[in-house]
Amino acid sequence: MGLSFPSDLEAYLDVKNLPSKQKAKGLANLKNILIVFIIFLLVPLVVKSPYYLTLLTTAGIGAVLAMTFILLLRTGLVNMAIAAFWGMGAYFSTIMSMKLDMSFWLCLPMSAILTGIIGLILGLILVRNPGFSFVIMTMVIAMVFVVAVGSTEELGGYSGMLRIPRPDPIHIPFLFTLKFKTNMASYYLMVVLVLLMVVLLSLLYASSIGRAWTVIGLNSQLAESLGINVFRYRLAAFFLAGTIAGLMGSFYVHYLGSVNPETFNLFKTVHVFIYAILGGIQFPFLGPIVGSLVMVFFPEFIRTTQELESIITGGVLLILIIFLPAGILSLPGLRTFASNPAQIFSKYAQAVRSPWSRERSSDK
Amino acid sequence: MLTLIGQLIVDGIAMGMVYVMLSAGIVFIMSVTGIFYLAYGQFYMIGAFLTWGAVVLFNLPFPAALALAVIATTILGLLSYLLLFQHTMASEEKFLATIVAAVALMMVLGQGGLVVFGASPRSLPDLFTGNISAFGITISVAKMVVVLIGIAVILLLFLFYTKTKTGRAMRAVSFLPETASLQGINTKAICLACVGIGTALAGFAGGIIAPGYGLVPEMGNNIILNVLLIAMLGGIDSVLGAVLGGLVVGLILSFGQYFFGARVQIILFITIGIIISIRPGGLLGRKELTL
């Protein structure tokens, strides 16, 4: 596809030789991400309004979906069915919690696993024909999903289902009970889920599996000649993407309380693409976060323009994509920040002589 | 029984004509330029509403209104290529940046149409009234106009694509753009012409159906998914495939709605899905397009 991941070029060249360097880079990445997450954890102390917390939760879900998009993009697959898998997880969770009366904490992993299994089965057929046919077939899946669910009255048809229960309270013995009634509680749950996904993906990217994915994305024929089973690695990535999307779908419906098939249509997948591309696909975690924050909050800031809001958002998006086709984070100042926020922070910390100043993070 | 089948066939062709025109146009653009033109449906909507506006607000006769709408959508399409898609297709992230650009354009045009034309449905009921009947089959005059003029336009497009020198150049660019430019074909001019013709076709399709159907601002969004599906079914780089695909889908929808009711859509989608999974290039697709 002609995509380039310059920071991984070293990995491409020493694919079998210096795993420790890749591991060190991956762990440094992890440190950066933990810093970003400390920021996110502290946000509700500043932002009290439940409406903004709702927006942040939505943005978080979109960011994780965009991360799965980048995961598959790295292996050379453009998945147009992301919203459909998201929807599958959502509907699985709805059925399990409402018709089978299962607790949310059981529904969450179960719907992730079930969606993953469906992803695996579909992937066995789809991943065999990578390239344009993959795009087309995932597009068909996305369209079939919406129409299939909409035509099934047991799933609520096109009007969807309501009154989906909130997550059950967790009783921590001898301490307190975590209830999930407020928006702040849902926000924290979202942050925990996003953190788990990011840690998982980060560890995978730093491992030999991640290296294999990168090589497959750069030149799949070369990867095949090096002995990497391209089909299996792509299938694994597809399965993982489906599982993660299903997980977020389950969280989404229990957080929202209702489900509707039109939410999971092809346009939603394209919105997820925009989150990833706007942020910059070079950055598998910060890119989606930046992109989804911008796309969720920018319309809010111009909400006073009412009906012109879509036009302005579209116009700004057009300008951004003409001048920054590689994403927002490709701007020179931001690129150094995004690659290594830990280093930037430690430079500032040096000025006030905090314990961090003694750390020297590894190079970019 | 025969009249029933005949009626269903005629209705199917009428329904399919719009799909034929739009899928032929989008395949035309996508095969030659490689732009994933999600915003195509909006040109259809703009053409329809401009025709309505010209007839109702400025009292122009229908052919003049149609011509005006087509010219306006062509100019809009050419501008979109010159200002927007030329840059994204030349950038490093060709495919992805173009998708974002197409979606952004879709948002701008869609919402712009909503703002300019208002949210209520419009129609042109008085232009072509009455029905034609033959052999027990009835069809309204407006739909007949759509079918006849649509067939004529599609034939013209086809002759242009296959017989003329420019059409050959377009086909060359759709195969291998760099080699085509080595042969002396001005790729940029060809792409510009393609986008212009494609969007003109969309505007024309919108204008043609204005007398017979109700117009809503969402018509662009509603139709683009079906059009993409038909384009994929027929083969993303075959105009003939798009034409046949549109006809087949129109017929299936017509027969299916009579016998099965609303469930026809899901049957259609699943059928198309199965066909595409067996033959990913589409029914008449020539090759595997690489991204």
XYZ file of C-alpha atoms in Angstrom, chain A:
364
model
C 0.000 0.000 0.000
C 2.955 2.312 0.058
C 2.518 3.200 3.709
C 5.681 4.025 5.539
C 6.482 3.674 9.198
C 9.883 5.340 9.369
C 10.337 4.804 13.062
C 9.968 1.086 12.514
C 12.432 0.977 9.663
C 15.106 -0.148 12.093
C 12.918 -3.047 13.056
C 12.372 -3.861 9.394
C 16.064 -3.968 8.731
C 17.079 -5.917 11.823
C 14.045 -8.099 11.922
C 15.758 -11.051 13.486
C 18.713 -9.370 15.058
C 18.009 -6.830 17.765
C 14.819 -7.738 19.595
C 16.034 -6.075 22.749
C 16.057 -2.671 21.069
C 12.483 -3.110 19.929
C 11.489 -4.239 23.390
C 13.130 -1.219 24.962
C 11.332 1.051 22.535
C 8.071 -0.676 23.266
C 8.477 -0.262 26.989
C 9.369 3.388 26.565
C 6.202 3.709 24.520
C 4.334 2.168 27.428
C 5.751 4.750 29.807
C 4.596 7.535 27.506
C 1.144 6.104 27.362
C 0.941 5.801 31.140
C 1.715 9.491 31.392
C -1.079 10.335 28.978
C -3.398 8.187 31.032
C -2.542 9.851 34.279
C -3.688 13.015 32.570
C -6.944 11.362 31.547
C -7.514 10.041 35.045
C -7.179 13.523 36.448
C -9.555 15.082 33.956
C -12.781 14.589 35.954
C -11.303 16.625 38.743
C -11.315 19.562 36.386
C -14.268 18.805 34.175
C -17.324 18.427 36.347
C -20.092 18.683 33.808
C -21.653 15.269 33.109
C -22.251 16.257 29.495
C -18.560 16.730 28.814
C -17.798 13.465 30.576
C -20.280 11.799 28.245
C -18.510 13.290 25.262
C -15.157 12.144 26.593
C -16.498 8.631 27.043
C -17.769 8.598 23.467
C -14.440 9.927 22.270
C -12.638 7.207 24.211
C -14.679 4.460 22.598
C -14.070 5.939 19.176
C -10.366 6.158 19.931
C -10.130 2.449 20.742
C -11.979 1.545 17.554
C -9.568 3.732 15.642
C -6.694 1.891 17.322
C -8.037 -1.388 15.942
C -8.194 0.235 12.526
C -4.527 1.140 12.785
C -3.750 -2.380 14.002
C -5.208 -3.851 10.843
C -3.758 -1.108 8.680
C -0.313 -2.062 9.905
C -0.826 -5.523 8.485
C -2.002 -4.088 5.194
C -5.752 -4.585 5.602
C -8.349 -1.819 5.429
C -11.284 -3.018 7.511
C -14.599 -1.347 6.627
C -16.544 -3.547 9.043
C -15.218 -2.066 12.303
C -18.590 -0.597 13.215
C -20.263 -3.903 12.377
C -18.076 -5.808 14.853
C -18.692 -3.062 17.364
C -22.382 -3.610 16.780
C -22.065 -7.380 17.109
C -20.499 -6.985 20.522
C -23.205 -4.536 21.447
C -26.046 -6.844 20.435
C -24.448 -9.917 22.007
C -24.146 -8.045 25.254
C -27.706 -6.792 25.017
C -29.124 -10.251 24.477
C -26.995 -11.760 27.223
C -27.885 -9.187 29.803
C -31.546 -8.741 28.957
C -32.738 -12.138 27.781
C -30.326 -14.320 29.735
C -30.032 -12.058 32.775
C -26.282 -12.249 32.947
C -24.243 -9.804 34.950
C -22.456 -7.088 32.996
C -19.063 -8.259 34.196
C -19.772 -11.599 32.532
C -21.342 -10.079 29.431
C -18.316 -7.906 28.786
C -15.719 -10.613 28.223
C -18.277 -13.018 26.745
C -19.396 -10.627 24.038
C -15.772 -9.801 23.286
C -15.002 -13.492 22.868
C -18.125 -14.183 20.798
C -17.408 -11.263 18.477
C -13.832 -12.458 18.217
C -15.012 -15.916 17.201
C -17.226 -14.455 14.505
C -14.281 -12.348 13.402
C -12.173 -15.481 13.226
C -14.727 -17.341 11.120
C -15.274 -14.421 8.765
C -11.566 -13.781 8.688
C -10.854 -17.276 7.432
C -12.692 -16.328 4.240
C -11.847 -12.655 4.064
C -8.145 -12.618 4.855
C -7.493 -15.070 2.022
C -8.062 -12.253 -0.472
C -6.264 -9.210 0.892
C -6.269 -5.975 -0.992
C -9.217 -4.418 -2.676
C -11.469 -7.465 -2.369
C -10.989 -7.365 1.392
C -12.185 -3.766 1.429
C -15.227 -4.618 -0.656
C -16.183 -7.688 1.316
C -15.889 -5.950 4.664
C -18.044 -3.193 3.207
C -20.653 -5.784 2.297
C -20.497 -7.233 5.816
C -21.014 -3.776 7.252
C -24.101 -3.200 5.100
C -25.508 -6.688 5.664
C -25.135 -6.325 9.431
C -27.287 -3.213 9.650
C -29.978 -4.585 7.369
C -29.943 -8.028 9.020
C -30.321 -6.625 12.523
C -32.877 -4.081 11.387
C -35.023 -6.770 9.825
C -35.019 -8.968 12.910
C -37.865 -8.057 15.180
C -36.482 -10.069 18.099
C -33.538 -7.694 18.189
C -35.761 -4.664 18.120
C -35.621 -4.022 14.390
C -34.728 -0.546 13.245
C -36.050 1.090 16.399
C -33.611 -0.795 18.581
C -33.945 -1.779 22.192
C -34.167 0.293 25.317
C -33.568 0.026 29.043
C -30.362 -1.905 28.896
C -29.099 -2.205 32.466
C -26.095 -0.378 33.766
C -23.081 -2.355 34.962
C -23.746 -4.146 38.223
C -22.127 -2.718 41.316
C -18.888 -4.333 42.370
C -18.627 -5.174 46.032
C -15.088 -4.857 47.264
C -15.119 -6.660 50.573
C -14.445 -4.596 53.660
C -14.107 -1.403 51.642
C -16.813 0.079 49.518
C -19.158 -0.722 46.696
C -18.475 0.654 43.226
C -21.730 1.734 41.697
C -22.019 2.723 38.071
C -24.857 5.155 38.053
C -23.081 8.409 37.366
C -21.345 9.603 34.246
C -18.121 9.940 36.166
C -18.188 6.263 37.078
C -18.736 5.303 33.441
C -15.922 7.611 32.439
C -13.507 5.898 34.788
C -14.615 2.509 33.573
C -13.952 3.693 30.037
C -10.490 4.914 31.015
C -9.696 1.554 32.613
C -10.898 -0.335 29.532
C -8.984 1.939 27.169
C -5.876 1.581 29.299
C -6.176 -2.205 29.223
C -6.545 -2.211 25.444
C -3.645 0.158 24.972
C -1.378 -1.871 27.238
C -2.364 -5.051 25.415
C -1.731 -3.575 21.991
C 1.447 -1.910 23.130
C 2.896 -5.137 24.459
C 1.906 -6.919 21.265
C 3.498 -4.262 19.077
C 6.727 -4.572 21.064
C 6.808 -8.333 20.757
C 7.788 -10.492 17.829
C 4.144 -10.561 16.740
C 4.187 -6.789 16.370
C 7.411 -6.944 14.408
C 5.888 -9.521 12.103
C 2.833 -7.304 11.578
C 5.003 -4.340 10.682
C 6.995 -6.326 8.162
C 3.826 -7.755 6.627
C 2.447 -4.271 6.226
C 5.609 -2.903 4.658
C 6.139 -5.678 2.150
C 4.090 -8.808 2.499
C 5.967 -10.714 -0.164
C 9.257 -10.069 1.590
C 7.681 -11.185 4.852
C 6.500 -14.387 3.254
C 9.964 -15.018 1.901
C 11.394 -14.533 5.380
C 9.234 -17.362 6.583
C 6.450 -15.368 8.237
C 3.062 -16.965 7.683
C 1.329 -13.817 6.432
C -2.166 -15.307 6.475
C -1.936 -16.463 10.101
C -0.605 -13.186 11.401
C -3.238 -11.212 9.518
C -5.956 -13.545 10.790
C -4.667 -13.058 14.334
C -4.793 -9.293 13.901
C -8.327 -9.518 12.510
C -9.426 -11.708 15.410
C -7.908 -9.273 17.886
C -9.550 -6.309 16.204
C -12.902 -8.061 16.338
C -12.485 -8.926 20.003
C -11.551 -5.388 20.983
C -14.403 -3.914 18.951
C -16.810 -6.343 20.582
C -15.569 -5.384 24.020
C -16.137 -1.713 23.345
C -19.547 -2.506 21.914
C -20.566 -4.231 25.108
C -19.384 -1.320 27.213
C -21.108 1.128 24.888
C -24.597 -0.300 25.167
C -24.510 -0.716 28.915
C -23.258 2.822 29.231
C -25.832 4.250 26.841
C -28.767 2.142 27.922
C -30.142 1.618 24.436
C -29.092 0.126 21.130
C -30.028 0.908 17.558
C -28.730 -0.755 14.382
C -28.251 2.496 12.479
C -25.497 3.478 14.908
C -23.283 0.734 13.496
C -23.460 1.549 9.832
C -20.726 2.085 7.244
C -20.610 5.818 7.913
C -19.647 5.104 11.499
C -16.708 3.041 10.283
C -15.664 5.933 8.093
C -15.869 8.252 11.117
C -13.515 5.880 12.926
C -11.168 6.081 9.947
C -11.254 9.856 10.220
C -10.296 9.721 13.909
C -7.261 7.645 13.050
C -6.208 9.493 9.908
C -6.774 12.928 11.399
C -4.566 12.134 14.338
C -1.922 10.534 12.200
C -1.678 6.838 11.452
C 2.015 6.872 12.367
C 0.955 6.998 15.982
C -1.046 3.941 16.884
C -2.309 5.252 20.235
C -1.986 9.013 20.402
C -3.205 9.473 16.854
C -6.651 8.000 17.478
C -6.939 9.783 20.818
C -6.143 13.162 19.288
C -8.320 12.512 16.268
C -11.352 11.406 18.245
C -11.024 14.270 20.735
C -10.895 16.762 17.893
C -13.814 15.213 16.008
C -15.992 14.954 19.120
C -15.191 18.291 20.708
C -14.810 20.565 17.716
C -18.518 20.329 16.795
C -19.292 21.093 20.430
C -17.330 24.306 20.381
C -19.130 25.527 17.308
C -22.532 24.310 18.471
C -23.807 27.878 18.479
C -23.792 27.879 14.707
C -26.449 25.148 14.806
C -27.283 24.014 11.334
C -24.046 25.289 9.828
C -22.075 23.116 12.256
C -21.680 20.149 9.916
C -20.573 22.423 7.116
C -17.936 24.061 9.267
C -16.705 20.736 10.622
C -16.543 19.342 7.112
C -14.784 22.446 5.889
C -12.180 22.320 8.646
C -11.669 18.631 7.941
C -11.120 19.430 4.253
C -8.541 22.081 5.069
C -6.785 19.797 7.528
C -6.606 16.931 5.082
C -5.261 19.102 2.273
C -2.531 20.674 4.349
C -1.817 17.871 6.773
C -2.538 14.674 4.912
C -0.422 12.746 7.374
C -2.509 13.869 10.309
C -2.393 16.503 12.995
C 0.450 14.894 14.893
C 2.692 15.188 11.859
C 3.282 18.864 12.595
C 6.973 19.186 13.526
C 6.538 20.295 17.119
C 3.821 17.796 17.829
C 5.697 14.934 16.240
C 8.523 15.102 18.762
C 5.964 15.396 21.534
C 3.927 12.454 20.351
C 6.951 10.264 19.913
C 8.211 10.841 23.357
C 6.151 12.804 25.847
C 8.127 11.280 28.688
C 11.250 12.974 27.451
C 9.525 16.322 27.085
C 8.147 16.050 30.586
C 11.511 15.130 31.962
C 13.024 18.182 30.333
C 10.477 20.383 32.051
C 10.930 18.464 35.247
C 14.629 19.177 35.131
C 13.901 22.860 35.436
C 12.189 22.276 38.751
C 14.545 19.534 39.771
C 12.117 16.717 40.364
C 13.070 13.038 40.681
C 12.152 12.505 37.028
C 15.110 14.522 35.861
C 17.448 11.677 36.625
C 15.735 9.441 34.077
C 17.002 9.257 30.574
C 14.399 7.614 28.378
C 15.655 5.692 25.387
C 15.938 7.421 22.038
C 13.030 7.830 19.665
